[in-house]
PDB file of C-alpha atoms and ligand atoms in Angstrom:
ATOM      1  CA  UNK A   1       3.901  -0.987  18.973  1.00  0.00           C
ATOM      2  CA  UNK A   2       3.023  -1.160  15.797  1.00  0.00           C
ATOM      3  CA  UNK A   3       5.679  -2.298  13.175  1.00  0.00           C
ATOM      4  CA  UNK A   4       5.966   0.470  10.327  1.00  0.00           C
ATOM      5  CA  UNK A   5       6.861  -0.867   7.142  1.00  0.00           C
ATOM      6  CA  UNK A   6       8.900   1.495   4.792  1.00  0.00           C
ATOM      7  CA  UNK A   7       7.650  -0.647   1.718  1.00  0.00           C
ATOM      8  CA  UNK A   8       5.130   0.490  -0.123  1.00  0.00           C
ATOM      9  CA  UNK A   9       1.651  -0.815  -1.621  1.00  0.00           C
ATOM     10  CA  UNK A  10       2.693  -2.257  -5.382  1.00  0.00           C
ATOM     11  CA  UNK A  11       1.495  -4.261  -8.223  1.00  0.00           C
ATOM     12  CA  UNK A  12       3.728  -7.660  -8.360  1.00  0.00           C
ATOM     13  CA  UNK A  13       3.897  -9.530 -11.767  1.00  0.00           C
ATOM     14  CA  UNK A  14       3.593 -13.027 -11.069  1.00  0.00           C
ATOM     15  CA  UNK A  15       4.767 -15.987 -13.238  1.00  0.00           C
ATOM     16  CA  UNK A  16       2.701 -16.820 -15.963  1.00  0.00           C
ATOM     17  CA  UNK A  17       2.778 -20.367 -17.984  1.00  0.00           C
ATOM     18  CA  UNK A  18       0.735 -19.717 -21.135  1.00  0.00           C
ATOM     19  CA  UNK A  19      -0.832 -22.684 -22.308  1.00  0.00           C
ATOM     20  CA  UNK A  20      -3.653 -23.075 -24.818  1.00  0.00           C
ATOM     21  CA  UNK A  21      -4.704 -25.847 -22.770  1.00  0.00           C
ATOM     22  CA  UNK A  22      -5.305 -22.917 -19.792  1.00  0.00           C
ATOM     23  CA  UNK A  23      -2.768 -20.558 -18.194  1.00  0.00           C
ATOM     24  CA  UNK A  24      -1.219 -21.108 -15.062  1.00  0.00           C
ATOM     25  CA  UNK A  25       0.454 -18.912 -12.207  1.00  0.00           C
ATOM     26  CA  UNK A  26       2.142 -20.026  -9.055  1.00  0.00           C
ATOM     27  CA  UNK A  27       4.040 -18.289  -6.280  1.00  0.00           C
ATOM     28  CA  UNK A  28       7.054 -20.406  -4.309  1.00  0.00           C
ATOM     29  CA  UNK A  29       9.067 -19.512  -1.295  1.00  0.00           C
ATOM     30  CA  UNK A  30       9.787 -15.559  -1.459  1.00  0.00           C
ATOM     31  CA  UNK A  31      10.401 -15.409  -5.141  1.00  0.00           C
ATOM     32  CA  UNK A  32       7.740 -13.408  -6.298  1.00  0.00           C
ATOM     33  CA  UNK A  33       6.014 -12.534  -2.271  1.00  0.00           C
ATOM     34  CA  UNK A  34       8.451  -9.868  -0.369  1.00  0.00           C
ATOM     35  CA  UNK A  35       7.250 -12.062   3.237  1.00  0.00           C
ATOM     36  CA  UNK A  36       6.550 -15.671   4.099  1.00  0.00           C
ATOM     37  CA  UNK A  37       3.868 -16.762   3.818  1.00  0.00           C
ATOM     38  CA  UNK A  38       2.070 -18.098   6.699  1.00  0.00           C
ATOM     39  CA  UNK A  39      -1.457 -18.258   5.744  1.00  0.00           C
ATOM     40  CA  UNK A  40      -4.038 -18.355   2.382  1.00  0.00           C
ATOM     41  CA  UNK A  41      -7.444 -17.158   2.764  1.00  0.00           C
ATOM     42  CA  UNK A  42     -10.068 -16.092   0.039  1.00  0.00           C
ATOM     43  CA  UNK A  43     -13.591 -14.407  -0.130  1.00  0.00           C
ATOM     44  CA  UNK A  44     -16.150 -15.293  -2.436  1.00  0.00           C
ATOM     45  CA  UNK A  45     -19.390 -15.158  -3.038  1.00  0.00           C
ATOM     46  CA  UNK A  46     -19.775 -11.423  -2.585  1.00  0.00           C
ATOM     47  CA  UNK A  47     -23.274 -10.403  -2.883  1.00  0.00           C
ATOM     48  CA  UNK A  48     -23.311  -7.430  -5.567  1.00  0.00           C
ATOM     49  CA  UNK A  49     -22.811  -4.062  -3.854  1.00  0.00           C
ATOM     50  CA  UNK A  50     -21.109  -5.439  -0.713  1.00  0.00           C
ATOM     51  CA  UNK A  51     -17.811  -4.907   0.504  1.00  0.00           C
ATOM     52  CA  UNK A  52     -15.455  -6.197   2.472  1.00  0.00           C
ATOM     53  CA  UNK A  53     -12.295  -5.083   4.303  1.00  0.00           C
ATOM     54  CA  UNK A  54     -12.104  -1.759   6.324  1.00  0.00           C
ATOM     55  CA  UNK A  55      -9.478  -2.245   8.674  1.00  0.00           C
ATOM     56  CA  UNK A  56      -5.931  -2.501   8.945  1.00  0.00           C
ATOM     57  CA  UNK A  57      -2.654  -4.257  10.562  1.00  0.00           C
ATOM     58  CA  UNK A  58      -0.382  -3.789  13.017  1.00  0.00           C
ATOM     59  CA  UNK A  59       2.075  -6.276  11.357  1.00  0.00           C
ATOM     60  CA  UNK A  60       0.546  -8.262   8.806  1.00  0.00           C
ATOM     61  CA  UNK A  61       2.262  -7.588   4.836  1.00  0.00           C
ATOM     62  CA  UNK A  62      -0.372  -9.206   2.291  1.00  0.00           C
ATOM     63  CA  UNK A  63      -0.958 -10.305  -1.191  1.00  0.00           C
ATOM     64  CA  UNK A  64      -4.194  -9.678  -2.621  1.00  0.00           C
ATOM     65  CA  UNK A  65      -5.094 -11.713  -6.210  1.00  0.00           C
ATOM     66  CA  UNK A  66      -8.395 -11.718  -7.951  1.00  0.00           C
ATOM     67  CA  UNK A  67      -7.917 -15.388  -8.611  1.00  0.00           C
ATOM     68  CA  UNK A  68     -11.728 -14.894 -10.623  1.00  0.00           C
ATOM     69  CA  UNK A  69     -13.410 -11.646 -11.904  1.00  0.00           C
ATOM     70  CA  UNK A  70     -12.495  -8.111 -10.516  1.00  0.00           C
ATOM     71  CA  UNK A  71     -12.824  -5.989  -7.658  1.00  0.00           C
ATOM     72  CA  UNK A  72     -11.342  -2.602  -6.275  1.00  0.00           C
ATOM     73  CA  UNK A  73      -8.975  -2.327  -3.539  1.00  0.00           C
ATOM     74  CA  UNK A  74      -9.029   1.382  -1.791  1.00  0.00           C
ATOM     75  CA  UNK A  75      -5.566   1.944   0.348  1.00  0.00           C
ATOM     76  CA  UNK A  76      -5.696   4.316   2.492  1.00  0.00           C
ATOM     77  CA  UNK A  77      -2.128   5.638   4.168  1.00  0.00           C
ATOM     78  CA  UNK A  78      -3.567   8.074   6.435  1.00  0.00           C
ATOM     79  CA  UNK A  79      -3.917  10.918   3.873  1.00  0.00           C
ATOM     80  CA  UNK A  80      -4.556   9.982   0.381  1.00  0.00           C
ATOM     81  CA  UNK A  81      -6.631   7.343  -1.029  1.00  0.00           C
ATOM     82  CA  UNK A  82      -5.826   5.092  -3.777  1.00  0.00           C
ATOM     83  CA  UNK A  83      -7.789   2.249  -5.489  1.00  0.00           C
ATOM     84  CA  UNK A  84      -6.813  -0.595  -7.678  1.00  0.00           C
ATOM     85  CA  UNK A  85      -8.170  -2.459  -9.644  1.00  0.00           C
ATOM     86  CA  UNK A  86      -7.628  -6.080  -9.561  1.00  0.00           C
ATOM     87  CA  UNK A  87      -8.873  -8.346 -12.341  1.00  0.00           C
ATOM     88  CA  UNK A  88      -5.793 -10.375 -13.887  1.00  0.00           C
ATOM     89  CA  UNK A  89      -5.115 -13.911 -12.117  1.00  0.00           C
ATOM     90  CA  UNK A  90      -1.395 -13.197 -12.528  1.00  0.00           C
ATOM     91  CA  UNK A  91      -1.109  -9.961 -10.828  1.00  0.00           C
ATOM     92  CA  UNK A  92      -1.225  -9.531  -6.823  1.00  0.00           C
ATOM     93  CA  UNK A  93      -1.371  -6.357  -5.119  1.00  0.00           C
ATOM     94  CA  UNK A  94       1.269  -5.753  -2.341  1.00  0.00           C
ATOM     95  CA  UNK A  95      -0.099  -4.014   0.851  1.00  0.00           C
ATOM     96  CA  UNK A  96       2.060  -3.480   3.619  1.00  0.00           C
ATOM     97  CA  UNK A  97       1.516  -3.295   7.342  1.00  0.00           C
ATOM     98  CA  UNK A  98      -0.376   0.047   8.394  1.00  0.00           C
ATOM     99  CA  UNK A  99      -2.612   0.520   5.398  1.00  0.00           C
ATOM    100  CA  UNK A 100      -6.397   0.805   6.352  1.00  0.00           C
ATOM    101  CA  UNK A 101      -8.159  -0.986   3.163  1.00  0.00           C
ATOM    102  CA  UNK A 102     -11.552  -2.025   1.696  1.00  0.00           C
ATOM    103  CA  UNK A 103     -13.073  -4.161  -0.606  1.00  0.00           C
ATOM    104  CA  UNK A 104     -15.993  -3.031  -3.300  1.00  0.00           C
ATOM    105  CA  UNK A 105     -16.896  -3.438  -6.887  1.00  0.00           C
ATOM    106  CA  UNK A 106     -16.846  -7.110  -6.936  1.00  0.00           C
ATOM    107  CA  UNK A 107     -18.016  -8.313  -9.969  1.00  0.00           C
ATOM    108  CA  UNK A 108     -20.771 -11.656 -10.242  1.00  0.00           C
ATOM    109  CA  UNK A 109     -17.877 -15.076  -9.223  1.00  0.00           C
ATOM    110  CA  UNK A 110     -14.860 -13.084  -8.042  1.00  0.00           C
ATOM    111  CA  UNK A 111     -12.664 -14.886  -5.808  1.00  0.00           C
ATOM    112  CA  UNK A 112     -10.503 -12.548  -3.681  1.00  0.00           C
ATOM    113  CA  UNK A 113      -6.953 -15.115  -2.617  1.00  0.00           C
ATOM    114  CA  UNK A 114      -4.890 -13.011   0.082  1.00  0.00           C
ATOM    115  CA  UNK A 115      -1.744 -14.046   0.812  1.00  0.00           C
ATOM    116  CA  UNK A 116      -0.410 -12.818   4.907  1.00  0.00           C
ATOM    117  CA  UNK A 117       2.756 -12.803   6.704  1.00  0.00           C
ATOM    118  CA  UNK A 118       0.774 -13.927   9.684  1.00  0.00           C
ATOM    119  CA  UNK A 119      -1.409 -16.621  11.261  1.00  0.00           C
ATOM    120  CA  UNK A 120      -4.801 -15.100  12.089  1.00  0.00           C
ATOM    121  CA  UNK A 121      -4.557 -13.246  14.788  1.00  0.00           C
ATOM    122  CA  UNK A 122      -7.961 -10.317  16.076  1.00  0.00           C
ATOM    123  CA  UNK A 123      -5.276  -8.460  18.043  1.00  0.00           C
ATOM    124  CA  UNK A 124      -3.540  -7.373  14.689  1.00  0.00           C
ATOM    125  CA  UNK A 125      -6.190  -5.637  13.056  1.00  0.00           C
ATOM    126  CA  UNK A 126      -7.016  -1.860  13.499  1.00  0.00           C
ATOM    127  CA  UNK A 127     -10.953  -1.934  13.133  1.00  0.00           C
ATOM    128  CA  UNK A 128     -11.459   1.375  14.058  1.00  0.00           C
ATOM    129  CA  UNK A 129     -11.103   3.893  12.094  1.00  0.00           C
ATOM    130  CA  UNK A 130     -10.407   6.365  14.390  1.00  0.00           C
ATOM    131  CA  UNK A 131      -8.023   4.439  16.489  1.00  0.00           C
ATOM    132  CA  UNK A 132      -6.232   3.778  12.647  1.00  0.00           C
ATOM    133  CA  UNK A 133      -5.802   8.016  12.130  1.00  0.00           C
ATOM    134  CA  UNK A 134      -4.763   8.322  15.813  1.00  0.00           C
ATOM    135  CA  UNK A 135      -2.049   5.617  15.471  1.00  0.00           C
ATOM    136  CA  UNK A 136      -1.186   7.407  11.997  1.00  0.00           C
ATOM    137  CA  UNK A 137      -0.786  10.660  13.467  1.00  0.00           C
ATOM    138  CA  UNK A 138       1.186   9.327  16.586  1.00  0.00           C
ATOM    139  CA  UNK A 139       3.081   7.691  13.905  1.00  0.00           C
ATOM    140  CA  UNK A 140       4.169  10.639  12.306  1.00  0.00           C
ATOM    141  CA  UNK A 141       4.653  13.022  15.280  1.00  0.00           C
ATOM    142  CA  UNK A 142       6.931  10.184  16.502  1.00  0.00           C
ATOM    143  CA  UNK A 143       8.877  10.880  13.600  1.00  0.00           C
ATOM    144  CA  UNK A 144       8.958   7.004  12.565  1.00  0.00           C
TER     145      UNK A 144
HETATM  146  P1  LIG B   1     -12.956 -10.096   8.251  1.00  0.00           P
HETATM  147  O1  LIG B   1     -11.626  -9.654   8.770  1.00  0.00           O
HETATM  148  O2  LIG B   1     -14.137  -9.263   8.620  1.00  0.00           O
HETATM  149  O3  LIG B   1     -12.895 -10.263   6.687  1.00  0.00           O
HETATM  150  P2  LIG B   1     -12.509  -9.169   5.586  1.00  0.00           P
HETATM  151  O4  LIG B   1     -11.749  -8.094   6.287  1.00  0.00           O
HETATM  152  O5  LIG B   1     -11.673  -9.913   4.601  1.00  0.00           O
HETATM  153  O6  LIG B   1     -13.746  -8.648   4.988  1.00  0.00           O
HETATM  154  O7  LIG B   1     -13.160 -11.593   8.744  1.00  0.00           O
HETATM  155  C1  LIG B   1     -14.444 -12.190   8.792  1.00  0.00           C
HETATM  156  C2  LIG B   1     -14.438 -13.245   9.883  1.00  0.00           C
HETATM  157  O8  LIG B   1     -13.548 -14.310   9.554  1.00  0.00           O
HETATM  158  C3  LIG B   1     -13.996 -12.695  11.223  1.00  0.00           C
HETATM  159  O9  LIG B   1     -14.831 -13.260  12.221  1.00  0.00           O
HETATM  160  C4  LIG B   1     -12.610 -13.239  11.400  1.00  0.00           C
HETATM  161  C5  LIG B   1     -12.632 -14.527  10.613  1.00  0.00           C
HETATM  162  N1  LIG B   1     -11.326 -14.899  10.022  1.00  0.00           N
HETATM  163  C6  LIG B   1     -10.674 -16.032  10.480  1.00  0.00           C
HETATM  164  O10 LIG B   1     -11.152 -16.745  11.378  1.00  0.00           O
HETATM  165  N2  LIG B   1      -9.478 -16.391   9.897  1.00  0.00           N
HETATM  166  C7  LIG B   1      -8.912 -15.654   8.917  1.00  0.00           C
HETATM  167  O11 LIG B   1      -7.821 -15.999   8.413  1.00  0.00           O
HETATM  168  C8  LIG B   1      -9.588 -14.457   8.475  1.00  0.00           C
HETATM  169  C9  LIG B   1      -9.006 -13.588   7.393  1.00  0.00           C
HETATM  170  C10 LIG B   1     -10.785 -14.118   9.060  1.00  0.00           C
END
């Protein structure tokens, strides 16, 4: 069953040391991340054009930080679409179980740092499209 988070997908402020020797953000224990956090992973190297994502999960919460350059995040909650825009090092986006998502606009360098409540696991992510609406729907004539 699919856990259904009542949260919803935000933009978190992270801690920022400004420096003129360089800036520098950090994120400890649950202080600034609403889940702990079990695993780091980051994309890079994104040809121009490409895009990444397009799935979603049963259970996992992420983080998602353009630690370089910018991209677009497109949430999708099973009836609206929203995009973000992503291109400050000290600002994550918050995406909570059961949003289908993708990846585009990367710009040349970007580094993409998520942030997950979970070790990887295939059996969490939604892949499917379809399947993601049906469980939507099923969601909400459930009443959950
Ligand atoms: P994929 O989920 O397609 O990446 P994204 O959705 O970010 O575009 O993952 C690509 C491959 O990497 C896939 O074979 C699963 C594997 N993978 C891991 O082994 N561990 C991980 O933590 C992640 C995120 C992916």
């Amino acid at each position: 069953m699919e856990s259904v988070s009542q949260n919803k997908p935000r933009i978190i402020q992270l801690p920022k040391i400004c420096d003129p020797r360089g800036n520098l953000t950090f994120v400890q224990d649950m202080e600034q991340v609403p889940f702990e956090i079990s695993r780091v992973y980051w994309t890079y190297d994104v040809p121009a054009g490409e895009f990444r994502g397009g799935h979603s999960h049963r259970t996992a919460e992420e983080v998602v930080v353009a630690s370089g350059g910018s991209f677009n995040v497109n949430l999708f909650d099973g009836e609206e679409w929203v995009t973000y825009t992503l291109n400050r090092p000290y600002q994550g986006l918050y995406i909570p179980s059961g949003y289908w998502r993708t990846l585009d606009n990367f710009a040349s360098g970007s580094v993409c740092l998520v942030m997950t409540s979970t070790k990887y696991d295939e059996a969490d992510y939604v892949r499917d499209f379809d399947e993601f609406k049906r469980i939507v729907s099923e969601r909400r004539n459930g009443g959950v």
